Coordinates of C-alpha atoms and ligand atoms in Angstrom, one line a residue:
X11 CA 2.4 20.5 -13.6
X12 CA 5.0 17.7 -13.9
X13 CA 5.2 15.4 -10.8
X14 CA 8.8 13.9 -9.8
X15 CA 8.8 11.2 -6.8
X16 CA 10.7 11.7 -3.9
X17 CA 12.3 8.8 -3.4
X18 CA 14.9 5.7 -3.9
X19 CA 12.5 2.8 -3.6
X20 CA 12.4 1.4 -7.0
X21 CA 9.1 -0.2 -6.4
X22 CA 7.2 2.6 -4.7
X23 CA 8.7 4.6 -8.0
X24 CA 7.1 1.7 -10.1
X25 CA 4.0 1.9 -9.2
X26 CA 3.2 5.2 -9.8
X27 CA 5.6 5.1 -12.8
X28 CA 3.0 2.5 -14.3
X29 CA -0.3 5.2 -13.8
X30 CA 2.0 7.6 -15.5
X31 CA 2.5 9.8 -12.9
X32 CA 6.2 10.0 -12.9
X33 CA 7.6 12.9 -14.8
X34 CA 10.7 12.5 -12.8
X35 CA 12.6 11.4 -9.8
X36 CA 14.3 13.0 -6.9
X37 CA 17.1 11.6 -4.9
X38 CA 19.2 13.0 -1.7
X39 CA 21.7 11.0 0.2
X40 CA 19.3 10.5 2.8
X41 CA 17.2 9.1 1.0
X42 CA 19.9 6.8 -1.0
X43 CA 20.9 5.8 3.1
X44 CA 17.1 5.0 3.5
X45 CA 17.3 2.7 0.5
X46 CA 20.1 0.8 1.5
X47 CA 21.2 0.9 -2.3
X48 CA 24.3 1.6 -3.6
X49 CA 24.2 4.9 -5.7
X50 CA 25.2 4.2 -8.8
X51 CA 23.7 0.9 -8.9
X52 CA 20.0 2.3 -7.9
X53 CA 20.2 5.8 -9.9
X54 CA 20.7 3.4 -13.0
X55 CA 18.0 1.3 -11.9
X56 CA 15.7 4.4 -11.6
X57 CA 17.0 6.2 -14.6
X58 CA 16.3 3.3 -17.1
X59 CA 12.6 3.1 -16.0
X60 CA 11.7 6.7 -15.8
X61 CA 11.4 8.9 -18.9
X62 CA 12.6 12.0 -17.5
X63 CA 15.0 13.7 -15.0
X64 CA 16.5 11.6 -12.5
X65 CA 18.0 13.8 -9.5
X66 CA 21.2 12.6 -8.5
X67 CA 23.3 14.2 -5.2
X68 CA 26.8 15.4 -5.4
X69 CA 28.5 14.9 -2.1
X70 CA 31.5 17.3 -2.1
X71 CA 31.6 20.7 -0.5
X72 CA 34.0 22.3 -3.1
X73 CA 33.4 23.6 -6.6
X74 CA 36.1 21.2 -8.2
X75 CA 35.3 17.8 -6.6
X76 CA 31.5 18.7 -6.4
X77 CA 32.3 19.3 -10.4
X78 CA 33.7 15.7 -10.6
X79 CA 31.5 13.8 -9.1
X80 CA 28.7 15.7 -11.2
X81 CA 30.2 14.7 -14.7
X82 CA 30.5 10.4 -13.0
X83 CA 26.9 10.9 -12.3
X84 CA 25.7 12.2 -15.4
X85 CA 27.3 9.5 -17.0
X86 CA 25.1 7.3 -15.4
X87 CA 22.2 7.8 -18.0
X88 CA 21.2 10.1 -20.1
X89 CA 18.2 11.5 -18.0
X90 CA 20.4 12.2 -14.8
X91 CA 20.3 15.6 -13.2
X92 CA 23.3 16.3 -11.0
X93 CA 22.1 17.9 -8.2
X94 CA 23.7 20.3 -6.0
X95 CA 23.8 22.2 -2.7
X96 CA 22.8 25.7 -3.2
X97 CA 26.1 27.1 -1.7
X98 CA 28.9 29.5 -3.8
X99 CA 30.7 26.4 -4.6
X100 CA 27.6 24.6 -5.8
X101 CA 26.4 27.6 -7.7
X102 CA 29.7 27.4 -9.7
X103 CA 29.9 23.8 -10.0
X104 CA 26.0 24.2 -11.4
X105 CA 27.7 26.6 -14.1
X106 CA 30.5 24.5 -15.5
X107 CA 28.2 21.4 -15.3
X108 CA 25.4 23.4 -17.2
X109 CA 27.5 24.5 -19.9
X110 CA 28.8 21.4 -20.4
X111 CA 24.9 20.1 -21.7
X112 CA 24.2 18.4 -17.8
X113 CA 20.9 19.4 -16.1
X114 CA 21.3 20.8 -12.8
X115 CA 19.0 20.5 -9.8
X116 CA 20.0 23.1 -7.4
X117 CA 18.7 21.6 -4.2
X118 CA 18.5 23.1 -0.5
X119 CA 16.9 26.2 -1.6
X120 CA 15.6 28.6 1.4
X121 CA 15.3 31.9 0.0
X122 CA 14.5 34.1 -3.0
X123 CA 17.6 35.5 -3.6
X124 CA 19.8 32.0 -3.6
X125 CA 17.0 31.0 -6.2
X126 CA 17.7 34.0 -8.0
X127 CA 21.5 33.2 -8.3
X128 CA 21.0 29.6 -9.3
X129 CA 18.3 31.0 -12.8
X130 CA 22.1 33.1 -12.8
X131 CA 24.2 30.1 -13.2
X132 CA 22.1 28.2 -15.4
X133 CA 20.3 26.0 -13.1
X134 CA 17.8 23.4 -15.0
X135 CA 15.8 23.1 -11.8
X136 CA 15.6 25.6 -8.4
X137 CA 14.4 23.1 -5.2
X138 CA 12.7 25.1 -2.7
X139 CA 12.6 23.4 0.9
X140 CA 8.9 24.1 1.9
X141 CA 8.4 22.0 4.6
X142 CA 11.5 22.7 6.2
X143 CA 10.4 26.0 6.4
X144 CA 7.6 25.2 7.6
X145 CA 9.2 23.7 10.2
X146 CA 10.9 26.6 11.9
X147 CA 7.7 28.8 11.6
X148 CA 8.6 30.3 8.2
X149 CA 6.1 30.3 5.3
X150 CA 7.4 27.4 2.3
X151 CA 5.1 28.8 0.2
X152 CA 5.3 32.5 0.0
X153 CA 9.2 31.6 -1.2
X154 CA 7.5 29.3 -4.1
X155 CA 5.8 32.6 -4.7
X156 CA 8.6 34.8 -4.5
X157 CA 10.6 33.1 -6.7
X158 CA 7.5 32.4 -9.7
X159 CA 7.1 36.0 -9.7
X160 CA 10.9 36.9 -9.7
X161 CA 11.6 34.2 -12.6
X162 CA 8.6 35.7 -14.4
X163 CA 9.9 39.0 -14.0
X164 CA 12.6 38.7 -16.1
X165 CA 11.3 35.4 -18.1
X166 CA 14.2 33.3 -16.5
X167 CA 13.8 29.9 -17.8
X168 CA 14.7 27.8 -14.6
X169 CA 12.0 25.6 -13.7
X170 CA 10.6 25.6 -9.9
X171 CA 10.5 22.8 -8.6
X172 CA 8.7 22.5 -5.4
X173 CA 10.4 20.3 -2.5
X174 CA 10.3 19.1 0.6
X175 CA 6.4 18.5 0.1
X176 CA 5.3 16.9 3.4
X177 CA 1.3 17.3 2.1
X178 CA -1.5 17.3 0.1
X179 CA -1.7 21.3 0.6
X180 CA 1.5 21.7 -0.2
X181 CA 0.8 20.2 -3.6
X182 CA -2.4 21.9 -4.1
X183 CA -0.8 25.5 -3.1
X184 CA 2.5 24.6 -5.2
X185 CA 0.2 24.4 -8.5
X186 CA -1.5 27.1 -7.6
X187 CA 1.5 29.5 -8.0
X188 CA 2.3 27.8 -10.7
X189 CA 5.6 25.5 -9.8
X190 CA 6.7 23.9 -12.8
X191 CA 7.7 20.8 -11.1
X192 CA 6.6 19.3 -7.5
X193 CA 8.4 16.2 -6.2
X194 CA 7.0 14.2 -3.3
X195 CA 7.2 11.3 -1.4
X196 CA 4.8 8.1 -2.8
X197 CA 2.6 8.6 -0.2
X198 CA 1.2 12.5 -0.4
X199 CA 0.8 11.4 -4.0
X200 CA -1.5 9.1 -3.4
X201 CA -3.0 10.9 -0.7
X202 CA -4.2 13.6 -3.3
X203 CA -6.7 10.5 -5.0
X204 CA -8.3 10.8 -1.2
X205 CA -11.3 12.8 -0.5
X206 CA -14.1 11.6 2.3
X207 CA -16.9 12.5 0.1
X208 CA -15.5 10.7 -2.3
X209 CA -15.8 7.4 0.2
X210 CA -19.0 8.5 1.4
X211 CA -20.3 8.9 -2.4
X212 CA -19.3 5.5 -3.7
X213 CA -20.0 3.6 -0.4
X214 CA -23.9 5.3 -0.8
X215 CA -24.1 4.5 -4.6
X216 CA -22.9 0.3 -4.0
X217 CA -25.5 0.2 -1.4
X218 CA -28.0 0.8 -3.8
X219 CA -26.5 -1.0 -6.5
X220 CA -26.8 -4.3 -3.9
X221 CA -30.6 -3.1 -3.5
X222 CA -30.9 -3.4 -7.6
X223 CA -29.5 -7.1 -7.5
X224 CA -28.0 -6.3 -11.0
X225 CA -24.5 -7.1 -11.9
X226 CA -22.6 -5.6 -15.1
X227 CA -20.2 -9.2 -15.4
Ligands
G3P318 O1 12.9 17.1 -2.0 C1 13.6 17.2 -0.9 C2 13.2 16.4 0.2 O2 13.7 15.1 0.0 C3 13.4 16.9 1.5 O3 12.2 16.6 2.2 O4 10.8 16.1 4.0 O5 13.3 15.8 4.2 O6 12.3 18.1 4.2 P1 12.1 16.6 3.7

């Protein structure tokens, strides 16, 4: 499963970038307004330290401008992914931009069916909200499941890519089903290193280890 981080703080991205965690990064514009960053100036930062996709937001609402903005960000780097709104004018704008070599990210995904049009138009990546379905008493990952088993159906090649992760579970059950990609925020990441037996194993064995009044340096 390829990891992407959630996020526009280049150092948080560091970080894990340096355990080699990073497959990837995701971007939104609320999370370019969290960073304080200038967009072009902090997609280029993140772009030239990650090896793979870097998501980057389109901001227009119709096909042509949504289209132009798309082709400046993709000149940004090499890796970039334009990403757009799952909406008829982002669904075209994800076609021209495809056929004309971008990856596409097609983002604000709530329901089978829209993640069937965007494998349609060519879409690099499908993003699934799960926690924001979650949050109105739906169930995020049933769609994750929905959607593998309709991609599988007919062997399209559009990689899910699980979003909106707000926990560890949602990582866990996301692999599962067999999302290619999951992006999420620094922290659930490194929440998924946690485990309390883990704490209570290792605090048990350096107790001991003090009792043997040995040291390996
Ligand atoms: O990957 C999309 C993500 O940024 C949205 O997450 O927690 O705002 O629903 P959230």
């Amino acid at each position: 499963m390829k990891f992407f981080v959630d996020t526009a703080e280049v150092d948080q991205i560091a970080e894990l970038n340096d355990l080699g965690m990073v497959d990837g990064v995701t971007t939104n514009p609320s999370l370019i307004m969290k960073s304080g960053r200038d967009i072009l100036e902090v997609t280029k930062e993140i772009a030239d330290m990650v090896d793979g996709p870097v998501s980057a937001e389109v901001v227009a609402t119709d096909a042509d401008a949504m289209i132009a903005e798309g082709r400046k960000l993709a000149k940004i780097a090499d890796n970039i992914a334009v990403k757009v709104p799952l909406t008829w004018a982002g669904l075209k704008a994800c076609n021209v931009l495809t056929n004309e070599g971008n990856m596409v990210n097609v983002t604000l995904c709530f329901s089978a069916n829209q993640a069937l049009l965007a494998a349609k138009a060519g879409a690099t990546f499908i993003s699934p909200f799960i926690g924001r379905l979650d949050d109105i008493n739906l169930d995020g990952m049933e769609l994750i499941s929905d959607i593998r088993q309709i991609y599988d159906n007919y062997g399209y090649e559009t990689q899910i890519l699980a979003a909106s992760i707000r926990t560890v579970n949602h990582a866990y059950q996301s692999a599962m089903i067999g999302a290619d990609v999951m992006t999420a925020p620094p922290k659930v990441i490194k929440q998924m290193a946690e485990h309390v037996l883990t704490d209570k194993g290792l605090d048990a064995f350096l107790k001991d280890w003090e009792k043997t009044g040995q040291q390996i340096l």
